[in-house]
């Protein structure tokens, strides 16, 4: 064999690894990290992704998972068992609510939702069996920003763990572990991979003990990520710092533009001075606010349909965070499962449109929005 020295980690597209003899397999068990056995347990590509996310978030270790949902599941199981109770921010990804309401409840893990205003005063919600609070750094679709330092202090005061879904913010803007969070998780599908071509997740732990627990849950429940998806995610993450800067710059320009459009009734973007958490978002995000925003059109289905049909640069594609822009309808997609009362409480109606602002030349995005709203 020639001496091959690839600059980039190749894709180890193999489900299993070979051993010379019994001594070699014994070495695998005696010296953790010295060899690989089976890709569900560990693979150079998924390890490279886990290490990259752990470094970005400043954690002790991580596990790469098959999706963001698998990451949420692994994070909750790290601290919870049957008979336990969790608190969850009311502004939460629809899939997280579905996991808690439809599946974990069945396994004996109960949930109580905490309104945004009560996240820093949990006394009324904590029970003897409460283990943790799950929240998002920036919520979907209204971009409410959680004060992570205050939330972590309040959790720890009650002996709870803080689990943060950092998908919308990315560690480029905010590193929740630095504010006291215990676990931070991502839908890697979104900004970490960044090109709308991968489904993946990751969870990072602050302590080595929690990291080991996470890895065991990943391996035994079979939540771990394939080599190809890991490789694509690592490749995406190499440009994350640059992409998030560009997403943030474009989104701020789009948000400011939308506030001047007569058809637009409200714009939700943490970078606008009128946003209720503008100051906090600036401090926690290092002066950047990310690529996600929502705006309100009149509650008229035909009007929203016309916007979607006319726009060339914001196709209706119910995901987010790709380099190419897109739009979505929270009512029709991500928040479909909510009750009428929950939707009314959050102000999620047909006129609410969510934009994922990409990294295209911003004047092309503004021109497209102008003609689509005209
Ligand atoms: C998309 C998303 C998830 C779920 O991730 P998948 O990769 O789709 O499983 C979780 N949290 C947030 C905030 C998301 O946007």
Short mmCIF file of C-alpha atoms and ligand atoms in Angstrom, two decimals:
data_model
loop_
_atom_site.label_atom_id
_atom_site.label_comp_id
_atom_site.label_asym_id
_atom_site.label_seq_id
_atom_site.Cartn_x
_atom_site.Cartn_y
_atom_site.Cartn_z
CA UNK A 1 0.00 0.00 0.00
CA UNK A 2 1.24 3.53 -0.72
CA UNK A 3 1.43 5.87 2.28
CA UNK A 4 -1.99 7.58 2.04
CA UNK A 5 -2.35 10.83 4.00
CA UNK A 6 -5.76 12.34 3.21
CA UNK A 7 -6.12 15.97 4.31
CA UNK A 8 -9.83 15.44 5.05
CA UNK A 9 -11.16 12.48 7.04
CA UNK A 10 -12.44 9.97 4.46
CA UNK A 11 -15.93 8.51 4.75
CA UNK A 12 -15.56 5.24 6.69
CA UNK A 13 -18.62 3.73 5.05
CA UNK A 14 -18.46 0.48 6.98
CA UNK A 15 -20.79 -1.00 9.58
CA UNK A 16 -18.05 -3.06 11.27
CA UNK A 17 -14.26 -3.18 11.76
CA UNK A 18 -11.81 -6.12 11.53
CA UNK A 19 -9.64 -7.62 14.28
CA UNK A 20 -6.46 -9.65 13.78
CA UNK A 21 -7.26 -12.03 16.64
CA UNK A 22 -8.71 -12.29 20.16
CA UNK A 23 -5.93 -10.11 21.60
CA UNK A 24 -6.93 -7.32 19.25
CA UNK A 25 -10.59 -7.40 20.29
CA UNK A 26 -9.50 -7.52 23.94
CA UNK A 27 -7.51 -4.34 23.31
CA UNK A 28 -10.72 -2.65 22.11
CA UNK A 29 -12.33 -3.30 25.51
CA UNK A 30 -9.21 -2.63 27.63
CA UNK A 31 -8.14 0.61 25.98
CA UNK A 32 -11.19 2.76 25.16
CA UNK A 33 -10.63 4.85 22.03
CA UNK A 34 -7.79 2.63 20.73
CA UNK A 35 -9.85 0.89 18.02
CA UNK A 36 -13.30 0.74 16.48
CA UNK A 37 -15.65 -2.29 16.71
CA UNK A 38 -19.04 -1.54 15.22
CA UNK A 39 -20.29 1.73 13.72
CA UNK A 40 -23.38 2.04 15.92
CA UNK A 41 -21.00 2.10 18.91
CA UNK A 42 -18.55 4.47 17.28
CA UNK A 43 -17.14 5.42 13.90
CA UNK A 44 -14.37 7.88 12.94
CA UNK A 45 -16.90 10.13 11.14
CA UNK A 46 -19.53 10.31 13.90
CA UNK A 47 -16.74 10.79 16.46
CA UNK A 48 -15.33 13.66 14.39
CA UNK A 49 -18.76 15.33 14.33
CA UNK A 50 -19.34 14.80 18.08
CA UNK A 51 -15.91 16.24 18.85
CA UNK A 52 -16.50 19.26 16.60
CA UNK A 53 -19.87 20.08 18.21
CA UNK A 54 -18.48 19.53 21.73
CA UNK A 55 -15.58 21.90 20.98
CA UNK A 56 -17.88 24.59 19.58
CA UNK A 57 -20.15 24.36 22.62
CA UNK A 58 -17.30 24.07 25.12
CA UNK A 59 -18.51 20.74 26.55
CA UNK A 60 -16.79 17.65 27.95
CA UNK A 61 -18.18 15.31 25.29
CA UNK A 62 -21.02 14.69 22.89
CA UNK A 63 -22.99 12.12 20.96
CA UNK A 64 -24.03 12.50 17.32
CA UNK A 65 -27.57 11.27 16.69
CA UNK A 66 -29.71 10.29 13.72
CA UNK A 67 -31.85 13.44 14.00
CA UNK A 68 -32.57 16.42 16.22
CA UNK A 69 -35.51 14.46 17.65
CA UNK A 70 -33.13 11.65 18.64
CA UNK A 71 -30.95 14.30 20.31
CA UNK A 72 -33.91 15.58 22.38
CA UNK A 73 -34.83 11.99 23.32
CA UNK A 74 -31.23 11.18 24.37
CA UNK A 75 -30.98 14.42 26.37
CA UNK A 76 -34.21 13.76 28.30
CA UNK A 77 -33.29 10.12 29.01
CA UNK A 78 -29.91 11.21 30.40
CA UNK A 79 -31.71 12.57 33.46
CA UNK A 80 -35.17 10.96 33.51
CA UNK A 81 -36.77 7.62 34.21
CA UNK A 82 -40.34 6.39 34.83
CA UNK A 83 -41.98 8.39 37.60
CA UNK A 84 -40.07 11.58 36.84
CA UNK A 85 -41.46 14.95 35.80
CA UNK A 86 -40.00 17.54 33.45
CA UNK A 87 -40.67 21.22 32.86
CA UNK A 88 -40.76 22.48 29.30
CA UNK A 89 -40.91 26.04 28.02
CA UNK A 90 -44.33 26.65 26.42
CA UNK A 91 -42.57 28.14 23.38
CA UNK A 92 -41.05 24.91 22.12
CA UNK A 93 -40.48 23.02 18.87
CA UNK A 94 -43.62 21.05 17.98
CA UNK A 95 -41.67 17.78 17.80
CA UNK A 96 -40.41 18.24 21.37
CA UNK A 97 -43.99 18.74 22.58
CA UNK A 98 -45.14 15.67 20.61
CA UNK A 99 -42.34 13.55 22.11
CA UNK A 100 -43.32 14.62 25.63
CA UNK A 101 -47.10 14.51 25.18
CA UNK A 102 -47.52 11.40 23.03
CA UNK A 103 -44.59 9.11 23.87
CA UNK A 104 -42.65 9.95 27.05
CA UNK A 105 -45.92 10.34 28.97
CA UNK A 106 -46.63 6.70 28.03
CA UNK A 107 -43.29 5.71 29.59
CA UNK A 108 -44.15 7.44 32.86
CA UNK A 109 -42.34 10.75 32.31
CA UNK A 110 -44.79 13.61 32.91
CA UNK A 111 -44.53 17.18 31.62
CA UNK A 112 -45.72 20.63 32.68
CA UNK A 113 -45.37 23.60 30.32
CA UNK A 114 -44.03 26.85 31.72
CA UNK A 115 -45.08 30.16 30.11
CA UNK A 116 -42.26 32.38 28.88
CA UNK A 117 -42.82 34.94 31.67
CA UNK A 118 -42.38 32.27 34.40
CA UNK A 119 -39.08 30.71 33.27
CA UNK A 120 -37.13 32.55 35.99
CA UNK A 121 -39.58 31.75 38.80
CA UNK A 122 -40.26 28.02 38.73
CA UNK A 123 -41.40 27.51 42.35
CA UNK A 124 -45.06 27.09 41.35
CA UNK A 125 -44.16 24.39 38.80
CA UNK A 126 -41.56 22.26 40.58
CA UNK A 127 -42.62 18.91 42.08
CA UNK A 128 -40.51 16.50 44.18
CA UNK A 129 -39.99 14.36 41.03
CA UNK A 130 -39.06 17.24 38.69
CA UNK A 131 -35.65 16.64 37.08
CA UNK A 132 -35.10 19.32 34.44
CA UNK A 133 -36.24 22.26 32.35
CA UNK A 134 -36.13 22.04 28.54
CA UNK A 135 -36.05 25.34 26.66
CA UNK A 136 -34.72 26.91 23.45
CA UNK A 137 -32.22 29.79 23.32
CA UNK A 138 -34.45 31.46 20.70
CA UNK A 139 -37.97 30.16 20.23
CA UNK A 140 -39.85 29.22 17.11
CA UNK A 141 -41.65 31.05 15.49
CA UNK A 142 -41.74 34.22 17.63
CA UNK A 143 -37.99 34.40 18.33
CA UNK A 144 -38.40 34.95 22.06
CA UNK A 145 -34.97 34.88 23.71
CA UNK A 146 -34.38 33.09 27.02
CA UNK A 147 -31.98 34.61 29.57
CA UNK A 148 -29.89 31.46 29.97
CA UNK A 149 -27.90 32.64 32.98
CA UNK A 150 -31.10 33.43 34.88
CA UNK A 151 -32.77 30.19 33.77
CA UNK A 152 -29.75 28.09 34.81
CA UNK A 153 -29.57 29.79 38.21
CA UNK A 154 -33.28 29.23 38.81
CA UNK A 155 -33.02 25.56 37.76
CA UNK A 156 -30.02 24.86 39.97
CA UNK A 157 -31.70 26.61 42.92
CA UNK A 158 -34.42 23.94 42.67
CA UNK A 159 -31.97 21.07 41.99
CA UNK A 160 -33.02 20.80 38.33
CA UNK A 161 -30.87 20.34 35.23
CA UNK A 162 -31.15 22.85 32.38
CA UNK A 163 -31.35 21.33 28.88
CA UNK A 164 -31.10 23.87 26.04
CA UNK A 165 -32.07 23.35 22.41
CA UNK A 166 -29.60 25.72 20.74
CA UNK A 167 -30.66 24.96 17.15
CA UNK A 168 -31.80 28.49 16.18
CA UNK A 169 -28.85 30.30 17.78
CA UNK A 170 -25.92 27.99 16.99
CA UNK A 171 -22.76 28.14 19.14
CA UNK A 172 -21.52 30.90 16.83
CA UNK A 173 -23.99 33.22 18.58
CA UNK A 174 -24.54 31.60 21.98
CA UNK A 175 -22.88 28.84 24.04
CA UNK A 176 -25.43 27.81 26.69
CA UNK A 177 -22.99 25.66 28.72
CA UNK A 178 -21.05 28.83 29.50
CA UNK A 179 -24.19 30.28 31.13
CA UNK A 180 -24.66 27.19 33.31
CA UNK A 181 -26.74 24.84 31.12
CA UNK A 182 -26.09 21.14 31.76
CA UNK A 183 -26.82 19.78 28.27
CA UNK A 184 -27.07 21.57 24.95
CA UNK A 185 -28.56 19.94 21.88
CA UNK A 186 -28.92 20.63 18.18
CA UNK A 187 -30.89 19.63 15.20
CA UNK A 188 -27.67 19.40 13.14
CA UNK A 189 -30.08 19.25 10.18
CA UNK A 190 -30.30 23.04 10.49
CA UNK A 191 -27.39 25.51 10.81
CA UNK A 192 -24.64 23.07 11.82
CA UNK A 193 -24.93 21.13 8.56
CA UNK A 194 -26.48 24.17 6.89
CA UNK A 195 -27.23 23.01 3.34
CA UNK A 196 -30.66 21.30 3.67
CA UNK A 197 -29.16 17.95 2.67
CA UNK A 198 -28.67 16.10 5.99
CA UNK A 199 -30.86 14.89 8.86
CA UNK A 200 -28.77 14.69 12.04
CA UNK A 201 -28.56 15.76 15.67
CA UNK A 202 -26.10 16.14 18.53
CA UNK A 203 -26.12 16.52 22.32
CA UNK A 204 -23.22 18.00 24.27
CA UNK A 205 -22.69 17.55 28.03
CA UNK A 206 -20.90 19.90 30.42
CA UNK A 207 -19.48 17.04 32.52
CA UNK A 208 -17.63 13.85 31.48
CA UNK A 209 -20.11 11.75 33.52
CA UNK A 210 -23.11 13.09 31.60
CA UNK A 211 -21.21 12.70 28.32
CA UNK A 212 -20.58 9.00 29.08
CA UNK A 213 -24.26 8.54 29.96
CA UNK A 214 -25.28 10.23 26.69
CA UNK A 215 -23.04 7.95 24.65
CA UNK A 216 -24.45 4.85 26.35
CA UNK A 217 -28.00 5.99 25.60
CA UNK A 218 -27.04 6.69 21.99
CA UNK A 219 -25.49 3.24 21.53
CA UNK A 220 -28.06 1.13 23.40
CA UNK A 221 -31.16 2.85 22.03
CA UNK A 222 -29.53 2.86 18.59
CA UNK A 223 -29.79 6.63 18.13
CA UNK A 224 -26.31 7.16 16.67
CA UNK A 225 -25.55 8.70 13.27
CA UNK A 226 -24.31 7.07 10.05
CA UNK A 227 -20.83 7.75 8.59
CA UNK A 228 -22.07 9.56 5.46
CA UNK A 229 -24.42 11.93 7.35
CA UNK A 230 -21.66 12.57 9.91
CA UNK A 231 -19.19 13.41 7.15
CA UNK A 232 -21.63 15.82 5.46
CA UNK A 233 -22.34 17.49 8.81
CA UNK A 234 -18.62 17.93 9.57
CA UNK A 235 -18.15 19.41 6.12
CA UNK A 236 -21.03 21.84 6.74
CA UNK A 237 -19.66 22.88 10.12
CA UNK A 238 -16.38 24.02 8.59
CA UNK A 239 -18.20 27.08 7.17
CA UNK A 240 -20.69 27.58 10.02
CA UNK A 241 -18.96 30.65 11.46
CA UNK A 242 -19.04 32.42 8.08
CA UNK A 243 -22.54 31.27 7.20
CA UNK A 244 -24.11 32.37 10.49
CA UNK A 245 -22.50 35.80 10.13
CA UNK A 246 -23.98 36.12 6.63
CA UNK A 247 -27.40 34.75 7.68
CA UNK A 248 -27.48 37.28 10.54
CA UNK A 249 -26.53 40.24 8.37
CA UNK A 250 -29.14 39.36 5.73
CA UNK A 251 -31.90 38.65 8.27
CA UNK A 252 -31.39 42.02 9.96
CA UNK A 253 -31.71 43.77 6.60
CA UNK A 254 -34.83 41.74 5.71
CA UNK A 255 -36.40 42.42 9.13
CA UNK A 256 -35.81 46.17 8.81
CA UNK A 257 -37.19 46.12 5.26
CA UNK A 258 -40.34 44.24 6.37
CA UNK A 259 -41.09 46.78 9.12
CA UNK A 260 -41.50 49.38 6.32
CA UNK A 261 -43.96 47.32 4.20
CA UNK A 262 -47.62 48.44 4.43
CA UNK A 263 -48.91 44.82 4.16
CA UNK A 264 -46.84 43.71 7.17
CA UNK A 265 -48.50 44.11 10.59
CA UNK A 266 -45.62 42.95 12.79
CA UNK A 267 -42.06 41.64 12.49
CA UNK A 268 -40.50 39.29 15.06
CA UNK A 269 -36.70 39.48 14.98
CA UNK A 270 -34.44 39.83 18.05
CA UNK A 271 -32.19 42.26 16.18
CA UNK A 272 -34.90 44.94 15.94
CA UNK A 273 -34.78 47.59 18.67
CA UNK A 274 -38.54 47.07 19.19
CA UNK A 275 -38.07 43.37 20.06
CA UNK A 276 -38.74 42.86 23.81
CA UNK A 277 -35.45 40.96 24.34
CA UNK A 278 -33.30 43.00 21.95
CA UNK A 279 -30.74 43.93 24.62
CA UNK A 280 -30.50 40.39 26.02
CA UNK A 281 -30.28 38.90 22.52
CA UNK A 282 -27.44 41.26 21.68
CA UNK A 283 -25.51 40.33 24.82
CA UNK A 284 -26.08 36.58 24.44
CA UNK A 285 -25.46 36.64 20.69
CA UNK A 286 -22.37 38.83 20.57
CA UNK A 287 -24.27 41.49 18.61
CA UNK A 288 -25.69 39.03 16.07
CA UNK A 289 -29.21 37.63 15.95
CA UNK A 290 -29.26 34.70 13.52
CA UNK A 291 -31.14 34.03 10.30
CA UNK A 292 -34.69 33.31 11.49
CA UNK A 293 -37.58 35.77 11.63
CA UNK A 294 -41.36 35.83 11.41
CA UNK A 295 -43.82 38.46 10.22
CA UNK A 296 -47.54 38.93 10.32
CA UNK A 297 -49.77 39.43 7.31
CA UNK A 298 -53.54 39.89 7.66
CA UNK A 299 -55.21 36.56 8.58
CA UNK A 300 -56.33 35.86 5.04
CA UNK A 301 -55.37 32.51 3.49
CA UNK A 302 -55.55 33.84 -0.07
CA UNK A 303 -53.18 36.66 0.74
CA UNK A 304 -50.63 34.27 2.27
CA UNK A 305 -51.01 31.90 -0.69
CA UNK A 306 -50.41 34.79 -3.09
CA UNK A 307 -47.20 35.74 -1.24
CA UNK A 308 -45.98 32.12 -1.42
CA UNK A 309 -46.88 31.75 -5.09
CA UNK A 310 -45.20 35.02 -6.10
CA UNK A 311 -41.97 34.70 -4.14
CA UNK A 312 -39.11 33.18 -6.13
CA UNK A 313 -36.42 33.34 -3.43
CA UNK A 314 -38.42 32.07 -0.42
CA UNK A 315 -39.96 28.73 -1.47
CA UNK A 316 -42.42 27.26 1.04
CA UNK A 317 -40.27 24.46 2.50
CA UNK A 318 -41.08 23.63 6.12
CA UNK A 319 -37.55 23.44 7.49
CA UNK A 320 -34.90 26.10 8.02
CA UNK A 321 -31.29 27.17 8.17
CA UNK A 322 -30.13 26.27 4.67
CA UNK A 323 -27.84 28.55 2.69
CA UNK A 324 -30.85 29.09 0.37
CA UNK A 325 -33.75 31.07 1.83
CA UNK A 326 -37.18 29.55 2.45
CA UNK A 327 -40.49 30.37 4.11
CA UNK A 328 -42.90 28.39 6.23
CA UNK A 329 -46.33 28.57 7.81
CA UNK A 330 -46.16 27.69 11.54
CA UNK A 331 -49.96 27.18 11.61
CA UNK A 332 -49.93 24.68 8.74
CA UNK A 333 -46.69 22.86 9.63
CA UNK A 334 -44.57 23.07 12.81
CA UNK A 335 -47.39 24.16 15.14
CA UNK A 336 -50.22 22.17 13.58
CA UNK A 337 -50.50 19.83 16.59
CA UNK A 338 -51.12 22.63 19.11
CA UNK A 339 -54.61 23.12 20.54
CA UNK A 340 -56.59 26.19 19.44
CA UNK A 341 -56.04 27.67 22.89
CA UNK A 342 -52.24 27.17 22.70
CA UNK A 343 -52.12 28.73 19.25
CA UNK A 344 -54.24 31.68 20.35
CA UNK A 345 -51.95 32.14 23.37
CA UNK A 346 -48.83 32.24 21.14
CA UNK A 347 -50.51 34.27 18.39
CA UNK A 348 -50.02 31.59 15.74
CA UNK A 349 -52.61 32.26 13.04
CA UNK A 350 -52.68 31.89 9.27
CA UNK A 351 -51.13 35.31 8.69
CA UNK A 352 -47.93 34.43 10.57
CA UNK A 353 -45.18 33.67 8.04
CA UNK A 354 -41.72 32.46 9.07
CA UNK A 355 -38.65 33.19 6.97
CA UNK A 356 -35.36 31.35 7.03
CA UNK A 357 -33.08 33.97 5.51
CA UNK A 358 -30.24 32.50 3.45
CA UNK A 359 -26.87 33.88 2.40
CA UNK A 360 -27.84 35.11 -1.09
CA UNK A 361 -27.03 38.72 -2.12
CA UNK A 362 -29.40 40.66 0.14
CA UNK A 363 -30.64 43.07 -2.55
CA UNK A 364 -31.99 40.07 -4.48
CA UNK A 365 -33.91 38.92 -1.39
CA UNK A 366 -35.34 42.40 -0.76
CA UNK A 367 -36.38 42.81 -4.41
CA UNK A 368 -38.13 39.43 -4.32
CA UNK A 369 -40.00 40.28 -1.09
CA UNK A 370 -41.00 43.68 -2.48
CA UNK A 371 -42.61 42.15 -5.55
CA UNK A 372 -44.18 39.25 -3.60
CA UNK A 373 -45.77 41.63 -1.07
CA UNK A 374 -46.66 44.30 -3.64
C1 LIG B 1 -35.89 20.89 13.43
C2 LIG B 1 -35.79 21.08 14.90
C3 LIG B 1 -35.71 19.99 15.76
C4 LIG B 1 -35.82 18.56 15.28
O1 LIG B 1 -34.73 18.21 14.50
P1 LIG B 1 -34.78 17.05 13.36
O2 LIG B 1 -33.40 17.05 12.83
O3 LIG B 1 -35.84 17.47 12.38
O4 LIG B 1 -35.17 15.78 14.05
C5 LIG B 1 -35.57 20.25 17.12
N1 LIG B 1 -35.52 21.50 17.60
C6 LIG B 1 -35.61 22.58 16.80
C7 LIG B 1 -35.56 23.94 17.40
C8 LIG B 1 -35.76 22.41 15.43
O5 LIG B 1 -35.86 23.48 14.63
#
